[in-house]
Each structure stands twice: as C-alpha cells, then as structure tokens.
XYZ file of C-alpha atoms in Angstrom:
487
model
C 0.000 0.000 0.000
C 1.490 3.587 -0.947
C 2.477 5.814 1.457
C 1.754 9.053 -0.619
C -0.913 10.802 0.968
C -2.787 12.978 -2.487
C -4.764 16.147 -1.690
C -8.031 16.902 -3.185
C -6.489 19.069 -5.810
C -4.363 16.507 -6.490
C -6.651 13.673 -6.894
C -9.165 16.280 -9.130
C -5.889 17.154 -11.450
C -4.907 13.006 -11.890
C -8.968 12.306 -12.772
C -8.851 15.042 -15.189
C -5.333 13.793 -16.995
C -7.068 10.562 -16.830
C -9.919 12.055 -18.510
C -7.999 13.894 -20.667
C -5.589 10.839 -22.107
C -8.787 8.764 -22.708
C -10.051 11.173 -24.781
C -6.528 10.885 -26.960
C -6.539 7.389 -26.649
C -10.508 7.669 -28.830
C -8.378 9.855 -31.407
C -5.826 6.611 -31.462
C -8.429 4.455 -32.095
C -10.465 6.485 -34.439
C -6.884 6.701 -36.480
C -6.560 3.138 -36.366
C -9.982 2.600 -37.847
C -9.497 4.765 -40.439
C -6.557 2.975 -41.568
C -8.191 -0.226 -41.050
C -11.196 0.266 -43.134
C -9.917 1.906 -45.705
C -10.856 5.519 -44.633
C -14.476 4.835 -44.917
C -14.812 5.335 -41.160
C -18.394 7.273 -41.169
C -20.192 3.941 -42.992
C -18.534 1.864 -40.759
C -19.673 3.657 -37.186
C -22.827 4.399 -38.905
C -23.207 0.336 -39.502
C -21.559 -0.812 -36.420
C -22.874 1.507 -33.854
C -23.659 -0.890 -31.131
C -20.157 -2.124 -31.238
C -18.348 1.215 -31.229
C -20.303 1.959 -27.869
C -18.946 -0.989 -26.594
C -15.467 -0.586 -27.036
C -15.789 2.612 -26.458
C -17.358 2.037 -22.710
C -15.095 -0.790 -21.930
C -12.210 1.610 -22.418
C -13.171 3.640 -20.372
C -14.090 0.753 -17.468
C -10.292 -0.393 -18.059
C -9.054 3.073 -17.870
C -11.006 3.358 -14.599
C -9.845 -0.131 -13.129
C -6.349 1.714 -13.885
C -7.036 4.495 -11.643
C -8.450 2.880 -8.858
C -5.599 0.208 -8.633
C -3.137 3.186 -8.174
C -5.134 5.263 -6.029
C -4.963 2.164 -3.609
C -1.713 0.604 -4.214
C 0.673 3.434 -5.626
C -0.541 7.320 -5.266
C 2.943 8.669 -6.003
C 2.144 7.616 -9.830
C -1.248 9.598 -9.458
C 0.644 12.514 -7.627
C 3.022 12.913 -10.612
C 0.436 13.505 -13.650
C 3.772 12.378 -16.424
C 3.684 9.271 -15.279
C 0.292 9.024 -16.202
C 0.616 10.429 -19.481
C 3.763 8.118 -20.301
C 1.618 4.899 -19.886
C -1.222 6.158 -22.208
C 1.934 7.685 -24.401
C 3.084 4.065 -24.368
C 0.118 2.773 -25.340
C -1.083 5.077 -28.011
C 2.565 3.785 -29.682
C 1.788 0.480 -29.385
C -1.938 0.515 -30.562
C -1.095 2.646 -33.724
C 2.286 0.797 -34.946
C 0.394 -2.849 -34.305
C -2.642 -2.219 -36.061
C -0.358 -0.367 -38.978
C 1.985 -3.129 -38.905
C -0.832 -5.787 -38.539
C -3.042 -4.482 -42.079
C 0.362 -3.704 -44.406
C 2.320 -6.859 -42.811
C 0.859 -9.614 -41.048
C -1.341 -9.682 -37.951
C 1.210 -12.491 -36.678
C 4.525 -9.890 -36.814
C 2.461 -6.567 -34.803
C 4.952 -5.910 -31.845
C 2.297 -6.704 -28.934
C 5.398 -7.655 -27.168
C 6.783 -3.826 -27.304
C 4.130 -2.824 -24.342
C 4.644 -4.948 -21.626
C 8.661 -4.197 -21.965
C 8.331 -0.480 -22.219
C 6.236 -0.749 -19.032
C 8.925 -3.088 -17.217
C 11.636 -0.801 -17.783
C 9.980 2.605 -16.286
C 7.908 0.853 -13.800
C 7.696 -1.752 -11.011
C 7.262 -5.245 -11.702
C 4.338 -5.658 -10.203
C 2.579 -2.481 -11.857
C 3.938 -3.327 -15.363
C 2.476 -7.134 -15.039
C -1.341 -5.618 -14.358
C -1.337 -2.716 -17.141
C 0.127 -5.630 -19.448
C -3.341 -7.673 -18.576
C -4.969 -3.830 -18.902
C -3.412 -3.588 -22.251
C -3.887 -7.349 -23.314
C -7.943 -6.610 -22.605
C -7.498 -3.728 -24.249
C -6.281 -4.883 -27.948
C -8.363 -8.205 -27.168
C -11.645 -6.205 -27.348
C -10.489 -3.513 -29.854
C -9.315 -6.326 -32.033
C -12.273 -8.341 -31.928
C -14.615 -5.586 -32.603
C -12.314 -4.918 -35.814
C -12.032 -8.860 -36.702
C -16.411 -9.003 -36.234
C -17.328 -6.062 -38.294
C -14.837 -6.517 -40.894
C -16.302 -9.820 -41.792
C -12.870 -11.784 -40.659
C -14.729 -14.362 -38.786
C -14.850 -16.554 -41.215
C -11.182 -16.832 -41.874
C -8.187 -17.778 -40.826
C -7.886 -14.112 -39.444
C -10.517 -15.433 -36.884
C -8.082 -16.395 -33.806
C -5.540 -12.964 -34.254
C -7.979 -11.467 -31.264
C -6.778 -14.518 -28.975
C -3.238 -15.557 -30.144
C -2.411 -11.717 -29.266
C -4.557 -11.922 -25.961
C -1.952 -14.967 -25.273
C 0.920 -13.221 -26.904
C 0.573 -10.190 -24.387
C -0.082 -13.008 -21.232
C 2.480 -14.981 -21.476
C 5.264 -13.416 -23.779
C 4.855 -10.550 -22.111
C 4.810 -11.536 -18.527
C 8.101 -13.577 -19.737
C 9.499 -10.360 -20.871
C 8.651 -8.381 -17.970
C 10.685 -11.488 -15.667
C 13.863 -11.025 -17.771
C 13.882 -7.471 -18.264
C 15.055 -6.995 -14.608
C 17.909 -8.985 -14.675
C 19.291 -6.949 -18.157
C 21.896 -3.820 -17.497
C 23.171 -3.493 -21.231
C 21.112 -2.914 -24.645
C 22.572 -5.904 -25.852
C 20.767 -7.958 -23.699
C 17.716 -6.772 -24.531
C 18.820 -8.753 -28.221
C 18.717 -11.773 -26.145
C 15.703 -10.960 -24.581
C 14.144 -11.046 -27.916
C 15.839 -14.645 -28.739
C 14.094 -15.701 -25.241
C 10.859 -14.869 -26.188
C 10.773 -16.465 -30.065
C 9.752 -19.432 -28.344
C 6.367 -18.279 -26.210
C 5.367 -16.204 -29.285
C 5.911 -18.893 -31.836
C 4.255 -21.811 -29.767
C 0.802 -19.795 -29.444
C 1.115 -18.491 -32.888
C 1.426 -22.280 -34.798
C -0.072 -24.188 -32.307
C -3.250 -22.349 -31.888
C -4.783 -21.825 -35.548
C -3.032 -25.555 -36.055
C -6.674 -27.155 -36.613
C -7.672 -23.727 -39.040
C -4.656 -24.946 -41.391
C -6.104 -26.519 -44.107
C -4.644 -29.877 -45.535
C -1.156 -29.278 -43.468
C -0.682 -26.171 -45.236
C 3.387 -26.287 -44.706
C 4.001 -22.740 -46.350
C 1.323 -21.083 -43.562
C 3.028 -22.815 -40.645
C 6.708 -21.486 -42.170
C 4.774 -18.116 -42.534
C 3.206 -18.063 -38.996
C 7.107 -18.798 -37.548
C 8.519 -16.304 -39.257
C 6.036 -13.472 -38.635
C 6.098 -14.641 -35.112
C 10.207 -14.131 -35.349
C 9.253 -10.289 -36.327
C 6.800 -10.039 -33.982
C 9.915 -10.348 -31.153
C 12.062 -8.021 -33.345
C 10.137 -5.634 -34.190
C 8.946 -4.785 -30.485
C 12.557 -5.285 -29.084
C 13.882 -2.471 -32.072
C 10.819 -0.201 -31.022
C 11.829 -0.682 -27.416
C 15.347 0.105 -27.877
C 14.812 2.922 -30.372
C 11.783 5.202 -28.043
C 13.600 4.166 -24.452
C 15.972 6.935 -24.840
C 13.216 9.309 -26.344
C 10.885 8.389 -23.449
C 13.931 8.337 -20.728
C 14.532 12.764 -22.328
C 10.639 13.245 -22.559
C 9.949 12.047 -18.894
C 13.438 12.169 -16.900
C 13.550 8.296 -16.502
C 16.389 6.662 -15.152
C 17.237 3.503 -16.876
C 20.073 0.742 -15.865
C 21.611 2.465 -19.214
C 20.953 6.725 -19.040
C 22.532 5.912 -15.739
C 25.243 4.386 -16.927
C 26.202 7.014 -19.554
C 25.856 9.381 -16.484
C 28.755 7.972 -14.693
C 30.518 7.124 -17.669
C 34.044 8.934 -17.969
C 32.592 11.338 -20.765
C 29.896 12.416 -18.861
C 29.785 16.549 -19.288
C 30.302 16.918 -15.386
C 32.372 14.122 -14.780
C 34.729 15.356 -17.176
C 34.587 18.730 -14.896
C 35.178 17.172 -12.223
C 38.089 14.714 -12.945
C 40.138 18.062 -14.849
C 39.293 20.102 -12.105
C 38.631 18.837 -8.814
C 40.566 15.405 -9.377
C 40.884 14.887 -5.234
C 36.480 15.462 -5.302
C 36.179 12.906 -7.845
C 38.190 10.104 -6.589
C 36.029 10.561 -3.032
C 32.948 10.314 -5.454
C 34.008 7.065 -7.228
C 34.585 5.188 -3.697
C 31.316 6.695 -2.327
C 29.596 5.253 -5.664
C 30.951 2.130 -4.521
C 29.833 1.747 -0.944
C 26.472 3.574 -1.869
C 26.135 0.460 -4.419
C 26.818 -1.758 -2.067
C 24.882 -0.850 0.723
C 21.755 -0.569 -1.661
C 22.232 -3.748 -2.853
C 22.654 -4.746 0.494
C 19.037 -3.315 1.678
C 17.467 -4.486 -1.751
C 17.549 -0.392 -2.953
C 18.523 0.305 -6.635
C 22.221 -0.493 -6.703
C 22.983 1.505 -9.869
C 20.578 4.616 -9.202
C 22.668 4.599 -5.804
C 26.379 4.298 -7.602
C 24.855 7.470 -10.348
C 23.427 9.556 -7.294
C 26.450 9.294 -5.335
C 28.505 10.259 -8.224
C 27.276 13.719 -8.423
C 26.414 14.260 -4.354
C 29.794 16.463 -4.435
C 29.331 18.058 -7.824
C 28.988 21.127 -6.187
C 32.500 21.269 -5.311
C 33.245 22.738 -8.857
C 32.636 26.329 -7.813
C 35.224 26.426 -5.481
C 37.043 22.998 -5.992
C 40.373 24.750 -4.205
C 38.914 25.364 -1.262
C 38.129 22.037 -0.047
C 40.709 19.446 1.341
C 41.010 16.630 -0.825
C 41.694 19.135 -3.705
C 44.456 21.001 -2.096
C 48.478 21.167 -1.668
C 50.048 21.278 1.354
C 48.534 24.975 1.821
C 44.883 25.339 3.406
C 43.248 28.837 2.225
C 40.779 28.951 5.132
C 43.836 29.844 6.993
C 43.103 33.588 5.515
C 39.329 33.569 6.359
C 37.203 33.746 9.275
C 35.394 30.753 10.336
C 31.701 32.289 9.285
C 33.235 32.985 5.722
C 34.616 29.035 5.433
C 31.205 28.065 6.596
C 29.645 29.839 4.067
C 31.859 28.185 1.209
C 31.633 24.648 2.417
C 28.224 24.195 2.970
C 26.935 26.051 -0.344
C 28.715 23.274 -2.115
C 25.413 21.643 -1.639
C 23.021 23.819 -3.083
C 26.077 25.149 -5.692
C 25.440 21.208 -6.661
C 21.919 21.108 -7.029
C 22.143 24.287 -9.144
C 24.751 22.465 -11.159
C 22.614 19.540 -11.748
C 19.540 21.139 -13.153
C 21.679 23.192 -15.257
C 22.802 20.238 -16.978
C 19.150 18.898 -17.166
C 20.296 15.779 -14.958
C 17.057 13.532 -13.053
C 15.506 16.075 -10.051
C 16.812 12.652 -7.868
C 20.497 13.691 -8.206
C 19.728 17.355 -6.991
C 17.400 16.392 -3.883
C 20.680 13.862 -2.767
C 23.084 16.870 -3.864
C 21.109 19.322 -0.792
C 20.332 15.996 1.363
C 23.588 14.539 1.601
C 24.953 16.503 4.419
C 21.310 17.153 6.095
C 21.330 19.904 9.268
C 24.803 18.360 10.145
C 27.113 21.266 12.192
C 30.805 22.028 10.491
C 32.201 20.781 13.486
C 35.597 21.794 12.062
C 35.128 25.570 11.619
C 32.729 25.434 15.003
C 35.433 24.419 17.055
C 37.657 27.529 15.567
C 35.113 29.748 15.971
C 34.489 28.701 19.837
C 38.089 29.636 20.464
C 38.337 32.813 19.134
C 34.992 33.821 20.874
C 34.463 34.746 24.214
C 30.683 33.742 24.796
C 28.816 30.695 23.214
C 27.409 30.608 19.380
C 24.602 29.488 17.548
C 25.594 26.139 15.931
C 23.047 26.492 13.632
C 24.882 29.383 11.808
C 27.703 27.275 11.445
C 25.614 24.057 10.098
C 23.929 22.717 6.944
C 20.708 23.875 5.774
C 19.432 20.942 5.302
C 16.830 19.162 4.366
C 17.228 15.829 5.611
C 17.276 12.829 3.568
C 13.807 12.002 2.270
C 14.923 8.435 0.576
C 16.934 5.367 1.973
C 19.931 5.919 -0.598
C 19.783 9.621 0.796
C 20.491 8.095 3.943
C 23.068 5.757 2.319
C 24.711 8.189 0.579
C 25.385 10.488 3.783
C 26.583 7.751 5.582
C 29.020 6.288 2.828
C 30.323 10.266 2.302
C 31.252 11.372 5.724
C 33.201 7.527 6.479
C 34.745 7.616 3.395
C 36.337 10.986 4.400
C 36.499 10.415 8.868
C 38.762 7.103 7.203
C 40.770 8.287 4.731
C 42.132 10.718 7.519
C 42.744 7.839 9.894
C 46.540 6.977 10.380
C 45.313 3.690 11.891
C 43.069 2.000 9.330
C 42.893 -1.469 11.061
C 39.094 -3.123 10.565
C 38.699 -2.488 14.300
C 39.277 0.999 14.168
C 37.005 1.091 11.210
C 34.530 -0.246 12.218
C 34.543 1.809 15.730
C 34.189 5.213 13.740
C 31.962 4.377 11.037
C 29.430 3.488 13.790
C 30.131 6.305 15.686
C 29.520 8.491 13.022
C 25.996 6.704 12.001
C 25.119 7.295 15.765
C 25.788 10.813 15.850
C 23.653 10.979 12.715
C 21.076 9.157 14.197
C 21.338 11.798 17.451
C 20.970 14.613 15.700
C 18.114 13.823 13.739
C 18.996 13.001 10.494
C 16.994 10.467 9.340
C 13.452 10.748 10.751
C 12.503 12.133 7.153
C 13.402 8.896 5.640
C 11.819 5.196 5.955
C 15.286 3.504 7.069
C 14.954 1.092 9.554
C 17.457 0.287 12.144
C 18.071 -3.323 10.659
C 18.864 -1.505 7.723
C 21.353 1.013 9.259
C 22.881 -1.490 10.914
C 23.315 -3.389 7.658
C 24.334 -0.298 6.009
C 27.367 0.097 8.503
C 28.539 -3.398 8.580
C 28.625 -2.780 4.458
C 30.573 0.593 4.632
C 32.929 -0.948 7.611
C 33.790 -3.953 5.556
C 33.849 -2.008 1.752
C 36.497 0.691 3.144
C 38.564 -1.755 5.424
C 39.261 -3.156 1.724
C 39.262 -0.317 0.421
C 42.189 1.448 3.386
C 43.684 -2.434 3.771
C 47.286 -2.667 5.005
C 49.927 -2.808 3.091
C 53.316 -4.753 3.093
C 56.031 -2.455 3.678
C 59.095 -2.538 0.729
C 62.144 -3.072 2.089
C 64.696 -0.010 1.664
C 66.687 -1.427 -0.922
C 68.186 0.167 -3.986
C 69.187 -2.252 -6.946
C 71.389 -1.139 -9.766
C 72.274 -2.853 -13.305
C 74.934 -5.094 -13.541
C-alpha cells in the first residue's frame, strides 16, 4: 500500500489527466480505424454503432480499473500527472504501430510484445504485469470488434484477437521477468531470442486445426512473422527508451550508466578540475552500491546519485581538502566565511545539476547529503576565538534531511569515506569503531526521521561501509629499503 498521501487538488488534477488521455486514446483508435477500413470510417460507425459503444465504454471501465488500482496501491504515480501520461503515451505507440503493422504486414509480426517491456523498464514489476493484462484486454476487445465487423470471422484471421490476448499473457509476462535482470542494450537482443519461443508456440499451435490440408508454407509463414513479432517490439523498445527516458526524466540501468561514464559533461569537470572530489565520489559510488544492494535499494541509481552528491565542489574545488596542496586557504578567512563556502557546495550542486538537465533525484541527494549536520571543524575555531557561546546552527547545513533510503546511504558512505581516509590507523577495528560512531551521531541529531530507514537496515548499512572501506584502506606490506642497480 502507498504511502503518498494525495490532496483533493491533487486527486481532481490526476482524474482530469485521466480524462484527458482517454479522450486521446478515442483519437488513437479512431486513427486506427481509419486505416483499417480503408478511410471509410463514417459507414462503418454508422453500420456498427452498437459495437463502437462498446469498445468505447469498456475503455473507459479499463481506464477506470487503472485508476483505482493506483489510487490504492501506488498514489505517487497519481501525484506525478507524467507518469500518467507516459503509460497512455506508451500505449497510443503500441496501438497505432500494431494495427499499422498488422493491415500492411501480417497480424502475426504486430509488436504486442513492445508494451509490456516499455512498461517493465519505467515501472515496477508488479505495476507493469497488471497494465500488461490492462493492455492485453485492451487490444483483445479492440481487435475483436475490428475482426467481427470486418467480416474476418470466417477466416483464418478469426483467432488474431486470442493468439495476441496470449501473446501479451504470457510473452509478455516472460518479458517483464527477464527485463530486470538486463543492465546493457545488448541484452535486450537476447531478450528477444528468449521470447521467439512463447510467441511462436501460441502463434502455430493455436490456428493448427484452421490450417487446411497441413498447409506447410502457412506454418513457415506463422514462424517467421512470429520471429518479427519479437524483433520488431525489441527495435521499437530500444529505439523510443531513450526518447521516453529525455521526454519524462527516466532513469534507466543504461541513461545511468552514460551518467557515470568517464565522458559524462560533469564528470569530465570534475576529474580536470577537482581530481581529489572525484576520486572521493568514485569510492562513495561504490559503498552507496553496495549498501543498496545490500538493503534491496537500486544499486545503480545509488552508484549514479552518489557520483554527483559532491558536484557542487566545482565552484570552489580549491577550497576544499582533498583538492588542495600542502597549503589550506581557510587559513586567511574567518570561520563564518569558510562556513559559508563549504556548505553552499550543496546547493552550488543542485544548481549544477539542473543546469545540466540531470534527473531532479540527483539534486534532492546533492542538498540531502549533508542534512542539518554542524561544520564541526570551523565550530570548534570559531568557539576559540569567541568569548561567549554561538549558535551552531549558523555554522551548520541547511538541510533538508534525507527524504529516501539511498539519501540516507549516501550520507553515511560520504562522511566515512572521508572520517577514514584521515585515519593513520586504518585497522578493521578501528574502522569499524568510527563508522558506527559516526551513524550514531547521525542518528542523534536527527537526520533520518525524514526517511523510511529502519534500524536493521542502518545497521546493515554500517557493517557494508565498515567492511567495503577496510578493503578499500587495507594494510599494506612495507618494501624493504633497498636500492638495486644494473649489472
């Protein structure tokens, strides 16, 4: 059950792009029709009248069922009105390429197969697997009504409506299974390869007995349109998933990938730059996608996000310690100026990121990552020269907390990344002494009551970190002091 609470506005705007995507998904349909009977579309309404109500209303029911399932299980889908529109975007796609593909080709090769994949990849299991029944209803009756009033009954074109009903169940829910475990384009190939088989089994085997006299050319046919069923949906998916990842800020296993890929815009910046800010960012990445992997969070979207969490540091990359010589500047400025530089690397970051048009997700960890946390270091210097006591807050984070487990994650892998690297004594005892210490102070102060973390989580979370950077900071063998010369 979602969490998200909606307000009435919100629930009256989600109804409304509900309303409003139905009524484009009618202009899809009316397209489809045209194409499909030639462009003599007023005859046919005018002579089928009783059926176009009934798709029509059915539709609608379906679009309905849609609603109501995420008002109850998932209201963060109905609190963010694109995500609404990219399903019915996905689906006016599919419905107008299938039915194009399935009067100029064959109905066998229309790329029913493209939906349920598309869904997969920008939405949870679970969610994709019941709009892929939606959508399998949905061609099932549109289909039919086409197949009765066109007079196809009586044909071999008779069982399209349910070898694509079947096609969509179980190809479909196949493809949905596999998608998960795929992190590179290439798999989705073999994805395709993996699904020939579903797709060609209902396709022969179910219009076997409408085959007249073994008709050996129809069952090569059926195979083969079956085969371009599976590529044509697996070229459409691979071809709109970047368009659809720009259109609606997705992030995919591969946009994030080319994020954190070393000719990334800002990664570039960052490695010329602020070289000592970027190494810090590469072993946060990987404690951050270990620790999410470790909590079953998004191990990638964790190793991307913590990438950019110090991308602020580009402003002023000089100015902060692993980017500097032997000489620190703050040794010319007063502790309220240092404060000032420091923590605006945050929201420097977060400006940073939507300059570059980078997900919202990587801006909210940018601002989250150090929380309300004081600059203990420039504190303590201003105490001493002070005579009377200060207002930590002025010398402290803005915040806001973090709002997401790999928020949480992320500020836990940054500050023991940095508390170890300054450690002369890296032994996994010592280790494993401060990273707790410094997830205990966190949890002190505050800083992750904004955030549903649990403590079996933090506590798996630490034992990850602990273990990652005693690799990470192992001991070393020292070389003996020995100086060898050629012979």
């Amino acid at each position: 059950m979602s969490n998200t609470k909606l307000s009435n506005k919100q629930i009256a705007l989600s109804i409304l792009t509900f309303i409003i995507c139905q009524i484009m998904l009618f202009l899809v349909m009316f397209i489809t029709m045209l194409i499909n009977t030639d462009w003599h579309i007023l005859s046919f309404i005018e002579a089928n009248t009783n059926s176009v109500i009934t798709v029509a209303v059915s539709s609608v029911i379906l679009s309905i069922i849609i609603f109501i399932y995420f008002f109850t299980e998932n209201k963060a889908v109905l609190a963010k009105y694109s995500k609404i529109v990219e399903i019915y975007m996905i689906l006016y796609i599919t419905v107008l390429v299938t039915n194009v593909i399935g009067k100029y080709v064959s109905p066998t090769a229309r790329p029913l197969l493209y939906f349920p994949l598309a869904i997969a990849m920008f939405f949870k299991r679970r969610e994709a697997i019941f709009l892929t029944v939606i959508y399998g209803f949905q061609m099932f009756i549109f289909n039919w009504f086409l197949n009765i009033t066109t007079g196809a009954l009586d044909n071999f074109q008779a069982l399209d409506s349910f070898t694509g009903l079947l096609t969509m169940f179980c190809g479909g829910v196949l493809g949905i299974f596999l998608l998960k475990g795929i992190k590179t384009r290439i798999g989705c190939v073999i994805i395709a390869l993996v699904l020939f088989i579903p797709t060609i089994i209902i396709n022969v085997v179910m219009p076997l007995t409408s085959i007249v006299n073994d008709n050996l050319f129809k069952i090569v046919e059926l195979v083969l349109f079956s085969m371009l069923d599976c590529i044509f949906s697996v070229l459409m998916f691979l071809f709109l998933t970047p368009v659809f990842e720009t259109l609606f800020s997705e992030l995919t296993p591969f946009r994030l990938r080319e994020l954190t890929s070393d000719n990334a815009k800002l990664m570039k910046k960052l490695k010329q730059h602020a070289l000592g800010t970027y190494n810090h960012c590469v072993v946060v990445a990987q404690l951050a996608e270990a620790c999410a992997s470790a909590i079953d969070e998004d191990p990638e979207l964790a190793r991307a996000a913590a990438y950019y969490h110090d991308i602020g540091k580009l402003k002023n990359p000089e100015m902060f310690a692993e980017n500097q010589s032997e000489y620190d500047l703050h040794k010319e400025l007063t502790p309220e100026l240092s404060v000032d530089i420091i923590r605006s690397h945050a929201r420097e970051g977060a400006k940073l990121i939507n300059k570059y048009r980078l997900p919202e997700f990587f801006a909210d960890i940018a601002v989250q990552h150090h929380g309300t946390l004081p600059i203990k270091y420039f504190y303590a210097k201003a105490l001493k020269m002070s005579d009377g006591e200060l207002n930590v807050a002025n010398y402290s984070y803005p915040g806001p907390t973090p709002t997401s487990k790999i928020a949480a994650i992320i500020m836990i892998a940054d500050a023991s990344e940095a508390a170890v690297r300054s450690l002369s004594d890296r032994s996994p005892e010592k280790v494993a002494s401060l990273v707790s210490s410094l997830v205990e102070e966190r949890m002190n102060l505050d800083q992750f009551v904004d955030c549903n973390i649990t403590m079996r989580e933090l506590t798996i979370v630490t034992q990850t970190v602990t273990n990652q950077l005693a690799g990470v900071y192992h001991s070393r063998v020292k070389y003996p002091k020995l100086v060898l010369t050629r012979k």
